[in-house]
mmCIF file of C-alpha atoms in Angstrom:
data_model
loop_
_atom_site.group_PDB
_atom_site.id
_atom_site.type_symbol
_atom_site.label_atom_id
_atom_site.label_comp_id
_atom_site.label_asym_id
_atom_site.label_seq_id
_atom_site.Cartn_x
_atom_site.Cartn_y
_atom_site.Cartn_z
ATOM 1 C CA ARG A 22 127.065 275.121 153.722
ATOM 2 C CA ASN A 23 128.539 276.870 156.311
ATOM 3 C CA THR A 24 132.231 276.713 156.035
ATOM 4 C CA ARG A 25 134.560 277.060 159.583
ATOM 5 C CA ALA A 26 137.287 279.009 159.188
ATOM 6 C CA ASP A 27 139.090 277.758 162.247
ATOM 7 C CA MET A 28 139.013 274.485 161.003
ATOM 8 C CA ILE A 29 141.196 272.596 158.077
ATOM 9 C CA GLY A 30 140.889 268.731 157.589
ATOM 10 C CA ASP A 31 142.378 266.358 155.293
ATOM 11 C CA THR A 32 140.877 263.068 153.481
ATOM 12 C CA SER A 33 144.131 262.263 152.556
ATOM 13 C CA SER A 34 146.779 259.690 154.070
ATOM 14 C CA THR A 35 149.512 262.895 155.316
ATOM 15 C CA GLY A 36 147.257 264.410 157.542
ATOM 16 C CA LEU A 37 148.473 268.049 157.723
ATOM 17 C CA GLY A 38 144.995 269.299 155.929
ATOM 18 C CA GLN A 39 144.123 270.240 152.828
ATOM 19 C CA GLY A 40 141.129 272.081 153.063
ATOM 20 C CA PHE A 41 138.187 274.081 155.215
ATOM 21 C CA MET A 42 135.518 272.157 156.858
ATOM 22 C CA SER A 43 132.121 273.052 156.156
ATOM 23 C CA TYR A 44 129.072 271.725 157.693
ATOM 24 C CA LEU A 45 126.276 270.583 155.952
ATOM 25 C CA PRO A 46 122.970 269.915 158.007
ATOM 26 C CA GLY A 47 122.114 266.009 158.016
ATOM 27 C CA VAL A 48 125.436 264.966 156.986
ATOM 28 C CA GLY A 49 128.050 266.486 159.344
ATOM 29 C CA PHE A 50 130.952 268.115 158.994
ATOM 30 C CA GLN A 51 133.077 267.839 155.040
ATOM 31 C CA VAL A 52 136.276 269.077 153.948
ATOM 32 C CA LEU A 53 135.798 271.396 150.927
ATOM 33 C CA THR A 54 135.946 269.835 147.881
ATOM 34 C CA ALA A 55 137.914 271.305 144.195
ATOM 35 C CA ASN A 56 134.298 272.055 142.909
ATOM 36 C CA GLU A 57 133.388 274.078 145.926
ATOM 37 C CA LEU A 58 136.244 276.465 145.532
ATOM 38 C CA LEU A 59 136.658 279.176 142.649
ATOM 39 C CA GLY A 60 140.173 279.340 140.916
ATOM 40 C CA SER A 61 140.095 283.199 140.423
ATOM 41 C CA ILE A 62 139.309 286.314 141.367
ATOM 42 C CA THR A 63 138.712 288.025 138.834
ATOM 43 C CA GLY A 64 135.414 289.660 138.779
ATOM 44 C CA MET A 65 134.796 288.094 142.166
ATOM 45 C CA ASN A 66 133.364 290.254 144.722
ATOM 46 C CA THR A 67 131.311 287.960 147.171
ATOM 47 C CA SER A 68 131.554 287.026 150.363
ATOM 48 C CA THR A 69 129.757 283.441 150.290
ATOM 49 C CA ALA A 70 132.463 282.202 147.810
ATOM 50 C CA ASN A 71 135.849 280.235 148.899
ATOM 51 C CA LEU A 72 138.766 281.243 146.929
ATOM 52 C CA GLY A 73 141.131 278.359 145.741
ATOM 53 C CA LEU A 74 144.308 278.961 144.032
ATOM 54 C CA THR A 75 146.799 276.544 142.427
ATOM 55 C CA GLY A 76 149.520 278.299 141.139
ATOM 56 C CA GLY A 77 150.540 281.477 139.788
ATOM 57 C CA GLY A 78 149.746 284.533 140.853
ATOM 58 C CA GLN A 79 146.491 286.918 140.851
ATOM 59 C CA THR A 80 146.028 290.723 140.895
ATOM 60 C CA PHE A 81 143.172 291.864 143.272
ATOM 61 C CA THR A 82 141.864 295.808 143.099
ATOM 62 C CA THR A 83 138.940 295.271 146.085
ATOM 63 C CA THR A 84 137.700 291.790 146.384
ATOM 64 C CA THR A 85 135.429 289.884 149.183
ATOM 65 C CA VAL A 86 135.858 286.166 149.758
ATOM 66 C CA ASN A 87 134.907 283.682 152.632
ATOM 67 C CA THR A 88 137.886 281.656 152.642
ATOM 68 C CA ALA A 89 141.212 281.817 150.690
ATOM 69 C CA THR A 90 143.115 278.624 149.819
ATOM 70 C CA LEU A 91 146.842 278.966 148.322
ATOM 71 C CA ALA A 92 148.555 276.025 146.860
ATOM 72 C CA GLY A 93 152.327 276.078 147.012
ATOM 73 C CA GLY A 94 153.293 279.099 144.589
ATOM 74 C CA ALA A 95 150.199 280.604 144.642
ATOM 75 C CA ASN A 96 150.766 284.353 145.090
ATOM 76 C CA LEU A 97 148.181 287.333 145.742
ATOM 77 C CA THR A 98 149.224 290.909 144.532
ATOM 78 C CA GLY A 99 147.587 293.976 145.386
ATOM 79 C CA PHE A 100 146.756 296.567 142.121
ATOM 80 C CA ASN A 101 147.939 299.460 144.550
ATOM 81 C CA THR A 102 147.831 300.185 148.168
ATOM 82 C CA GLY A 103 144.495 301.226 148.220
ATOM 83 C CA SER A 104 143.273 297.807 147.094
ATOM 84 C CA ILE A 105 141.864 295.502 149.652
ATOM 85 C CA PHE A 106 141.085 291.666 149.856
ATOM 86 C CA THR A 107 138.888 290.792 152.721
ATOM 87 C CA LEU A 108 138.505 287.551 153.788
ATOM 88 C CA GLY A 109 134.866 287.509 154.774
ATOM 89 C CA GLY A 110 134.651 284.718 156.558
ATOM 90 C CA SER A 111 138.439 285.470 157.482
ATOM 91 C CA GLY A 112 140.444 282.186 156.749
ATOM 92 C CA LEU A 113 143.141 281.424 154.974
ATOM 93 C CA LEU A 114 144.855 278.453 154.051
ATOM 94 C CA VAL A 115 148.527 278.029 152.778
ATOM 95 C CA LEU A 116 149.230 274.540 151.260
ATOM 96 C CA PRO A 117 153.087 273.452 151.472
ATOM 97 C CA GLY A 118 155.262 275.537 149.274
ATOM 98 C CA ASN A 119 156.132 279.114 148.772
ATOM 99 C CA SER A 120 153.459 281.682 148.567
ATOM 100 C CA THR A 121 153.310 285.038 148.725
ATOM 101 C CA ILE A 122 151.181 288.036 149.319
ATOM 102 C CA SER A 123 152.028 291.458 148.305
ATOM 103 C CA GLY A 124 150.411 295.053 148.137
ATOM 104 C CA GLY A 125 147.457 296.344 149.023
ATOM 105 C CA GLN A 126 145.922 295.384 152.565
ATOM 106 C CA VAL A 127 144.087 292.426 153.495
ATOM 107 C CA SER A 128 141.466 293.042 155.897
ATOM 108 C CA GLN A 129 139.096 290.670 158.110
ATOM 109 C CA GLY A 130 135.449 289.995 158.541
ATOM 110 C CA GLY A 131 136.068 288.522 162.260
ATOM 111 C CA GLN A 132 138.399 286.563 163.888
ATOM 112 C CA THR A 133 141.384 285.511 161.510
ATOM 113 C CA TYR A 134 142.697 282.226 161.038
ATOM 114 C CA PHE A 135 145.589 281.510 159.112
ATOM 115 C CA HIS A 136 146.817 278.348 158.428
ATOM 116 C CA ILE A 137 150.403 278.086 157.047
ATOM 117 C CA LEU A 138 151.316 274.473 155.904
ATOM 118 C CA GLY A 139 153.730 275.921 153.452
ATOM 119 C CA ASN A 140 156.014 279.176 154.117
ATOM 120 C CA LEU A 141 154.177 282.568 153.481
ATOM 121 C CA ASN A 142 155.550 286.044 152.649
ATOM 122 C CA PHE A 143 153.019 288.338 153.967
ATOM 123 C CA ASN A 144 154.090 291.743 152.410
ATOM 124 C CA SER A 145 150.692 293.467 152.581
ATOM 125 C CA TYR A 146 149.100 295.732 155.420
ATOM 126 C CA PHE A 147 146.760 293.453 157.565
ATOM 127 C CA ILE A 148 144.199 295.434 158.652
ATOM 128 C CA GLY A 149 141.524 294.839 161.232
ATOM 129 C CA THR A 150 140.422 294.696 164.991
ATOM 130 C CA ASN A 151 139.437 291.474 165.594
ATOM 131 C CA GLY A 152 143.229 289.482 166.228
ATOM 132 C CA LEU A 153 144.924 286.958 164.420
ATOM 133 C CA SER A 154 145.992 283.123 164.847
ATOM 134 C CA LYS A 155 148.760 281.704 162.921
ATOM 135 C CA GLY A 156 148.912 277.676 162.938
ATOM 136 C CA GLY A 157 150.861 275.334 160.851
ATOM 137 C CA ALA A 158 154.262 274.205 161.785
ATOM 138 C CA VAL A 159 156.269 275.969 158.668
ATOM 139 C CA THR A 160 157.283 279.949 158.497
ATOM 140 C CA MET A 161 155.148 283.214 158.351
ATOM 141 C CA THR A 162 156.903 286.322 157.528
ATOM 142 C CA PHE A 163 155.386 289.816 158.284
ATOM 143 C CA SER A 164 157.377 292.036 155.269
ATOM 144 C CA LYS A 165 155.470 295.209 156.280
ATOM 145 C CA ALA A 166 155.184 296.779 159.888
ATOM 146 C CA GLN A 167 151.273 295.641 160.861
ATOM 147 C CA VAL A 168 148.949 297.874 162.913
ATOM 148 C CA PHE A 169 146.085 295.557 163.515
ATOM 149 C CA THR A 170 145.068 295.403 166.801
ATOM 150 C CA GLY A 171 143.546 292.396 168.881
ATOM 151 C CA THR A 172 145.129 289.016 170.079
ATOM 152 C CA MET A 173 147.879 287.321 167.722
ATOM 153 C CA THR A 174 148.439 284.138 168.295
ATOM 154 C CA VAL A 175 151.093 281.733 167.283
ATOM 155 C CA THR A 176 149.998 278.040 168.241
ATOM 156 C CA GLN A 177 152.759 276.045 165.613
ATOM 157 C CA GLY A 178 155.472 277.211 163.656
ATOM 158 C CA THR A 179 157.485 280.407 163.525
ATOM 159 C CA LEU A 180 156.397 284.134 162.873
ATOM 160 C CA VAL A 181 159.510 286.795 161.535
ATOM 161 C CA LEU A 182 158.728 290.241 161.614
ATOM 162 C CA SER A 183 161.049 291.639 159.070
ATOM 163 C CA SER A 184 159.527 295.029 157.805
ATOM 164 C CA GLY A 185 162.916 296.735 159.081
ATOM 165 C CA GLN A 186 161.036 299.085 161.412
ATOM 166 C CA ASP A 187 160.302 299.212 164.974
ATOM 167 C CA ASN A 188 159.092 295.138 165.175
ATOM 168 C CA THR A 189 156.964 295.263 168.817
ATOM 169 C CA LEU A 190 154.752 293.259 169.840
ATOM 170 C CA ALA A 191 153.048 293.273 173.276
ATOM 171 C CA VAL A 192 153.423 289.223 174.290
ATOM 172 C CA THR A 193 151.300 287.533 177.175
ATOM 173 C CA THR A 194 152.409 284.562 178.967
ATOM 174 C CA THR A 195 149.397 282.217 179.050
ATOM 175 C CA GLY A 196 151.129 278.840 179.990
ATOM 176 C CA THR A 197 153.455 277.860 182.452
ATOM 177 C CA ALA A 198 157.050 278.186 181.972
ATOM 178 C CA VAL A 199 159.960 275.565 182.167
ATOM 179 C CA THR A 200 162.491 276.386 184.460
#
């Protein structure tokens, strides 16, 4: 299946989004199911696997996944600052609740989409040159200074920069200002 990092879908009555969409020829678009998600990063290093953490914490050293879904309360922690968690398909979905990604680095395989439906404290370094898009009506907090390049797009919710260092973003207006 071809998983779309830029699309989330929902089969429940909430309509908020519960999983990444995938395309199956002859069938069309479908939400990834629980049996299409790996529940642990232990020993995992494949850019075609979709990670689905349902709670608690997992530690990564050098790991590559296609997409990652964190249920509320699920946390990822880098073993050390040299630990790299790569989103090969460049999608992260955080479900309702409070989750944290801390330590190490998170790198991208292309334009990266963060669908933040639960609060996320991002206390890792995000590295890449392809930009980042943040959606979801809740708060995402960058707790470390970030040095990635490319366009940062916030389509919904709040992005908090709280590294305690010089928090600077270049802002380009793409809409019409209300006067």
